[in-house]
CSV table of C-alpha atoms in Angstrom, one decimal:
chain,number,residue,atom,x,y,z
A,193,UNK,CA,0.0,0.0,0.0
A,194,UNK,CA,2.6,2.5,0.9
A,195,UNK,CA,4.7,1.7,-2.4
A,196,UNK,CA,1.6,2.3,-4.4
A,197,UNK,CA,0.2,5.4,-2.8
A,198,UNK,CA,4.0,7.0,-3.2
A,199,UNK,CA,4.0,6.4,-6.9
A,200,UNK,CA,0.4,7.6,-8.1
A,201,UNK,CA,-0.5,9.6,-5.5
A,202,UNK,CA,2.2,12.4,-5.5
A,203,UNK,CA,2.8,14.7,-8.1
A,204,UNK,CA,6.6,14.7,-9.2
A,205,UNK,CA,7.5,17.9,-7.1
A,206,UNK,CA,6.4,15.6,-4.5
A,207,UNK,CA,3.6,17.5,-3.8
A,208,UNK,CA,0.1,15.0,-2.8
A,209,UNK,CA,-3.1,14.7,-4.4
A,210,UNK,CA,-5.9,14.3,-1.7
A,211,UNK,CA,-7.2,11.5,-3.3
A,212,UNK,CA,-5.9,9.0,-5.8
A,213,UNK,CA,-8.6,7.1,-8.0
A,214,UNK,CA,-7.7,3.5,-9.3
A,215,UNK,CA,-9.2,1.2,-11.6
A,216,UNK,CA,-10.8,-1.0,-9.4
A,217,UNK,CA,-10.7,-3.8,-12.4
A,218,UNK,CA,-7.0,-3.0,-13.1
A,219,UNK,CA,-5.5,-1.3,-9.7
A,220,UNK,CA,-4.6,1.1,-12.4
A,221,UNK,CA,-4.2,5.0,-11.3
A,222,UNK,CA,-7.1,6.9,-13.3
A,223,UNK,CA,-6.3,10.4,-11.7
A,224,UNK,CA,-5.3,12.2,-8.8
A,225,UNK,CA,-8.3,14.6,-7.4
A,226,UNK,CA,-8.9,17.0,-4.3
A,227,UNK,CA,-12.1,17.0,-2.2
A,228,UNK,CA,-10.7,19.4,0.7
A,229,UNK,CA,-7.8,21.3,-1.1
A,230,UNK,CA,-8.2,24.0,-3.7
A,231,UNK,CA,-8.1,21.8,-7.2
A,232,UNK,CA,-6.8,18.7,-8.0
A,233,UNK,CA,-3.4,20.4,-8.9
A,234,UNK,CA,-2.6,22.3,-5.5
A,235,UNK,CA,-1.0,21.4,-2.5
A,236,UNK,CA,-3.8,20.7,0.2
A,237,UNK,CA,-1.7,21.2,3.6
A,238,UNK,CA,-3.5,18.8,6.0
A,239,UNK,CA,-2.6,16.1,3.3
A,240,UNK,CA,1.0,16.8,2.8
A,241,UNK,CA,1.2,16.7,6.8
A,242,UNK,CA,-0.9,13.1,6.7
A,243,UNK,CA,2.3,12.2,3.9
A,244,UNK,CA,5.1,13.4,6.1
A,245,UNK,CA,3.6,11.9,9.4
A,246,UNK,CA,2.7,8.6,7.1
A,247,UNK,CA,6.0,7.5,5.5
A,248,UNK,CA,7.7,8.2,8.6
A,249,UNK,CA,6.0,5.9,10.8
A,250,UNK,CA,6.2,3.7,7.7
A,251,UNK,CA,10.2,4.2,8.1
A,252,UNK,CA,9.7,3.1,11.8
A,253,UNK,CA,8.0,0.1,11.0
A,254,UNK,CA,10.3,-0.9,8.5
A,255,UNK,CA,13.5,0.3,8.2
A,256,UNK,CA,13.5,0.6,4.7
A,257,UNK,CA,15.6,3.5,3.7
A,258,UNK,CA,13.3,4.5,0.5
A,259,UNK,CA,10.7,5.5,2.7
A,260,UNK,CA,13.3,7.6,5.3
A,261,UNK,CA,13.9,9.5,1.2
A,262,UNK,CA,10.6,9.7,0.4
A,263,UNK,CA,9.8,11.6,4.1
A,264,UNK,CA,12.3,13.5,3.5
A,265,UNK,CA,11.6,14.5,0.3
A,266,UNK,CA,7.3,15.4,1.0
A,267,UNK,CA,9.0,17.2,3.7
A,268,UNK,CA,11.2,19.4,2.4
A,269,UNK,CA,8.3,20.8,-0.5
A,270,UNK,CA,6.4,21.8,2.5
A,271,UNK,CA,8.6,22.9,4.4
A,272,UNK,CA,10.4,24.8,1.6
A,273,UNK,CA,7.0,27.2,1.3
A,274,UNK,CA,6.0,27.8,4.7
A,275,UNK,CA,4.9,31.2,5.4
A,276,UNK,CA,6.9,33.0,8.1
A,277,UNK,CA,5.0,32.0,11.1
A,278,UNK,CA,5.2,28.0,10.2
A,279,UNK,CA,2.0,27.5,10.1
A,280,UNK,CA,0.4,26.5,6.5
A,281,UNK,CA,-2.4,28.2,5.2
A,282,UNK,CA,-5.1,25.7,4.1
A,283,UNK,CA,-3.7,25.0,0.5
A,284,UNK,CA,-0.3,25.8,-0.5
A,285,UNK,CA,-1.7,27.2,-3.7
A,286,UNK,CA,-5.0,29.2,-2.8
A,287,UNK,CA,-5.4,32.3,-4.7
A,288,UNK,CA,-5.6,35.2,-2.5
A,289,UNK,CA,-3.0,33.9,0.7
A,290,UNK,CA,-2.1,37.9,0.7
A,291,UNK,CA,-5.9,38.8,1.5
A,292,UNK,CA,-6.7,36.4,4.3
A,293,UNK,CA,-6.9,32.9,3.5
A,294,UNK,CA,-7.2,31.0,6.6
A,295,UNK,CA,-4.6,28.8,8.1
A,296,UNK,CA,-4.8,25.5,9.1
A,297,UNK,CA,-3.1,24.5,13.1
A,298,UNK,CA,-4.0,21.4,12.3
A,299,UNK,CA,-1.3,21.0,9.2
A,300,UNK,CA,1.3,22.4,11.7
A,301,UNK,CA,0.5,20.2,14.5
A,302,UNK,CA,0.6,17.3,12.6
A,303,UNK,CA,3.5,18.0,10.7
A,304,UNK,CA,5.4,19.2,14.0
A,305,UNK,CA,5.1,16.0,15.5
A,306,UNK,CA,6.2,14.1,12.5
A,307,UNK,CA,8.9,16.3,12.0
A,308,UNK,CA,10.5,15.1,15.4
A,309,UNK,CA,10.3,11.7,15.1
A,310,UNK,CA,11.8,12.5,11.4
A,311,UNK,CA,14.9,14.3,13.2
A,312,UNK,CA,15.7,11.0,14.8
A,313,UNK,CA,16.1,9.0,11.8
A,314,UNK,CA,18.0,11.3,9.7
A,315,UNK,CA,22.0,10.8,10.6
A,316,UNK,CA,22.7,13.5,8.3
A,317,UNK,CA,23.2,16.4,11.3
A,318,UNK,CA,22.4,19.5,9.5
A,319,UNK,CA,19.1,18.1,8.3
A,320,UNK,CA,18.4,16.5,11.8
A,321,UNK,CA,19.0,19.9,13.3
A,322,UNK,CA,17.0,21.6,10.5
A,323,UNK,CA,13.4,19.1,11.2
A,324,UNK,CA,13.9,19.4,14.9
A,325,UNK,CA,14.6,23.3,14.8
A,326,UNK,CA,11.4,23.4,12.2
A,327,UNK,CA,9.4,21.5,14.4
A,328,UNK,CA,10.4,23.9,17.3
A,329,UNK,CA,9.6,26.8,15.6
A,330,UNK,CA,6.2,25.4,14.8
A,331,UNK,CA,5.3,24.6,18.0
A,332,UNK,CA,6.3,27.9,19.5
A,333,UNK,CA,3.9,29.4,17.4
A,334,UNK,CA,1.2,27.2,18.2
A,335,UNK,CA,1.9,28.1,21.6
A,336,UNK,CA,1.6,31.4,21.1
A,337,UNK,CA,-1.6,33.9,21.6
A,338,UNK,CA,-1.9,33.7,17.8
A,339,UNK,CA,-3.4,30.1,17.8
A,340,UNK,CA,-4.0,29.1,21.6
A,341,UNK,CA,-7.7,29.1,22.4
A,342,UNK,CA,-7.3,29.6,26.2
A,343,UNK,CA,-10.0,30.2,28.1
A,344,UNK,CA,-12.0,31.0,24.9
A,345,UNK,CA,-12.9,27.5,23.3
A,346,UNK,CA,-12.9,24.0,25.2
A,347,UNK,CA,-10.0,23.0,23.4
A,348,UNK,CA,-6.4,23.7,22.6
A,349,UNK,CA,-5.6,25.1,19.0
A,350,UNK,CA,-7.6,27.8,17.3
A,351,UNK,CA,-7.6,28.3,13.4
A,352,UNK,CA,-8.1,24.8,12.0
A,353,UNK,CA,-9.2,24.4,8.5
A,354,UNK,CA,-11.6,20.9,7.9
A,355,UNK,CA,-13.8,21.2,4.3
A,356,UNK,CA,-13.2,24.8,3.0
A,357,UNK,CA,-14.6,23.6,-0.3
A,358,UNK,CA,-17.8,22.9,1.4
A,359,UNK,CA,-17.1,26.1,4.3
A,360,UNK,CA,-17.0,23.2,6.7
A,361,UNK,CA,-15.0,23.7,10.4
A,362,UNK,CA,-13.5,27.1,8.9
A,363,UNK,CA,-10.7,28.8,11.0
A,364,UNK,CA,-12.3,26.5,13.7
A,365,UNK,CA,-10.9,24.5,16.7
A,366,UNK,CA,-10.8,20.8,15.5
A,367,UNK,CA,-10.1,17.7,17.8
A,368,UNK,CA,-7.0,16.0,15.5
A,369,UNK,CA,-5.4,19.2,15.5
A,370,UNK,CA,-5.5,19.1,19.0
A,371,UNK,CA,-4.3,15.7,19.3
A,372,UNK,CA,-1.1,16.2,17.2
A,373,UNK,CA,-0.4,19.3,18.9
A,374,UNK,CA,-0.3,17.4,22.6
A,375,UNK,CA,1.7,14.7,21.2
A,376,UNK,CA,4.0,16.7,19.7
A,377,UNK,CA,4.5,18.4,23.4
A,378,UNK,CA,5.2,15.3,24.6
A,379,UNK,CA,7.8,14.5,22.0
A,380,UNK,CA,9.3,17.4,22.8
A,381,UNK,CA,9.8,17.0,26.1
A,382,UNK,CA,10.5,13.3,25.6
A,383,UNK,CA,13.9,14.4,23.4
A,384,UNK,CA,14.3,17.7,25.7
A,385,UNK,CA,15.0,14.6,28.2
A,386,UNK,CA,17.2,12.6,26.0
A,387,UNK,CA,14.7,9.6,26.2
A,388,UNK,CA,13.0,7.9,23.1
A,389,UNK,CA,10.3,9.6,21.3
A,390,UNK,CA,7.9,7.0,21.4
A,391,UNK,CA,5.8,6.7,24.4
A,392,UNK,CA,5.7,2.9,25.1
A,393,UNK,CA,9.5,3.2,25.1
C-alpha cells in the first residue's frame, strides 16, 4: 500500500493529491483529485502533513531507507514554502493567501510532531538539526496567543481548516489538531529529556 500510494498519489514535485482514483478492475491509477484542497493540482496542507507523518511511521515500522527518502523529500516541499509564522495556510496554492486565507493548526500540529520523530532517523546532522529546529519553531507558534484558544474554546488550538470547499469547520478549533499538537509536546519533552520519542518506550 505505501509503495503504491507514493508512486500515483504524489505529483513529481512531491507534492500530494488528496485523493488518488484506481481502476478497481485494473488497480490502475485513473487520476489524482482534491475534495478538501483547492483543485486537483494544489498542495492541500492537511494532506501533505498526513504524507510526512505517514512515511515516517512507515520508516519506523520498516527500516527501509526508500521510505526515510521519500519523508524526507514530502517534507522538504512543504517545508520549503512555509509562510513565516510555520504555520500553512489551508492550501499551499490558494489564490488570495495575501488577503486572508485561513490557516490550518492542524497542518502544523501534525506535521510538528512528525517532523521530530523525522529528526531521529535522519543521521545526516544539519538536516536532523534543520526538522527538529522546524518542528520547534512550529510549536512555539502554536503556543503562542496567535493560535492558543485559552479560556476561549474548550480545546487547545484555534484556526483549523476541515472542508473549506464545502465552508465546513472554517478557522475553527478541530479535535486532531489538538491531538497532534499534545503529542507533539510530549515529544518534545520526551527528546528535551534525551529519552526515546515514542511513548511505550
Amino acid at each position: 500500500h505505501a509503495d503504491k500510494t507514493m508512486k500515483s498519489q504524489f505529483r513529481p514535485d512531491y507534492t500530494s493529491y488528496h485523493v488518488a482514483v484506481y481502476d478497481t478492475i485494473t488497480g490502475n491509477l485513473i487520476k489524482g483529485v482534491t475534495h478538501q484542497g483547492y483543485a486537483d493540482s494544489t498542495m492541500w496542507a492537511r494532506g501533505q502533513a498526513w504524507a510526512i507523518y505517514g512515511y515516517t511511521v512507515v520508516y519506523r515500522e520498516t527500516k527501509d531507507p526508500k521510505y526515510l527518502d521519500f519523508a524526507q523529500k514530502v517534507t522538504d516541499v512543504y517545508l520549503d514554502r512555509l509562510p513565516e509564522d510555520k504555520v500553512p495556510y489551508w492550501d499551499f496554492d490558494a489564490p488570495d493567501l495575501s488577503s486572508g486565507e485561513p490557516k490550518d493548526a492542524s497542518a502544523a500540529a501534525i506535521t510538528a510532531s512528525a517532523l521530530l520523530e523525522l529528526s531521529t532517523y535522519v543521521t545526516e546532522r544539519d538536516s536532523s538539526h534543520y526538522y527538529y529546529d522546524q518542528a520547534e519553531k512550529m510549536l512555539e507558534m502554536l503556543s503562542s496567543s496567535a493560535y492558543k484558544a485559552g479560556d476561549t474554546k474548550y480545546a487547545f488550538l484555534l484556526h483549523s481548516v476541515g472542508h473549506m470547499p464545502r465552508g465546513g469547520e472554517v478557522d475553527a478549533s478541530i479535535i486532531y489538531a489538538d491531538y497532534y499538537y499534545l503529542e507533539a509536546l510530549i515529544r518534545f519533552k520526551r527528546l528535551q529529556e534525551k529519552r526515546s520519542i515514542l511513548a511505550n518506550l
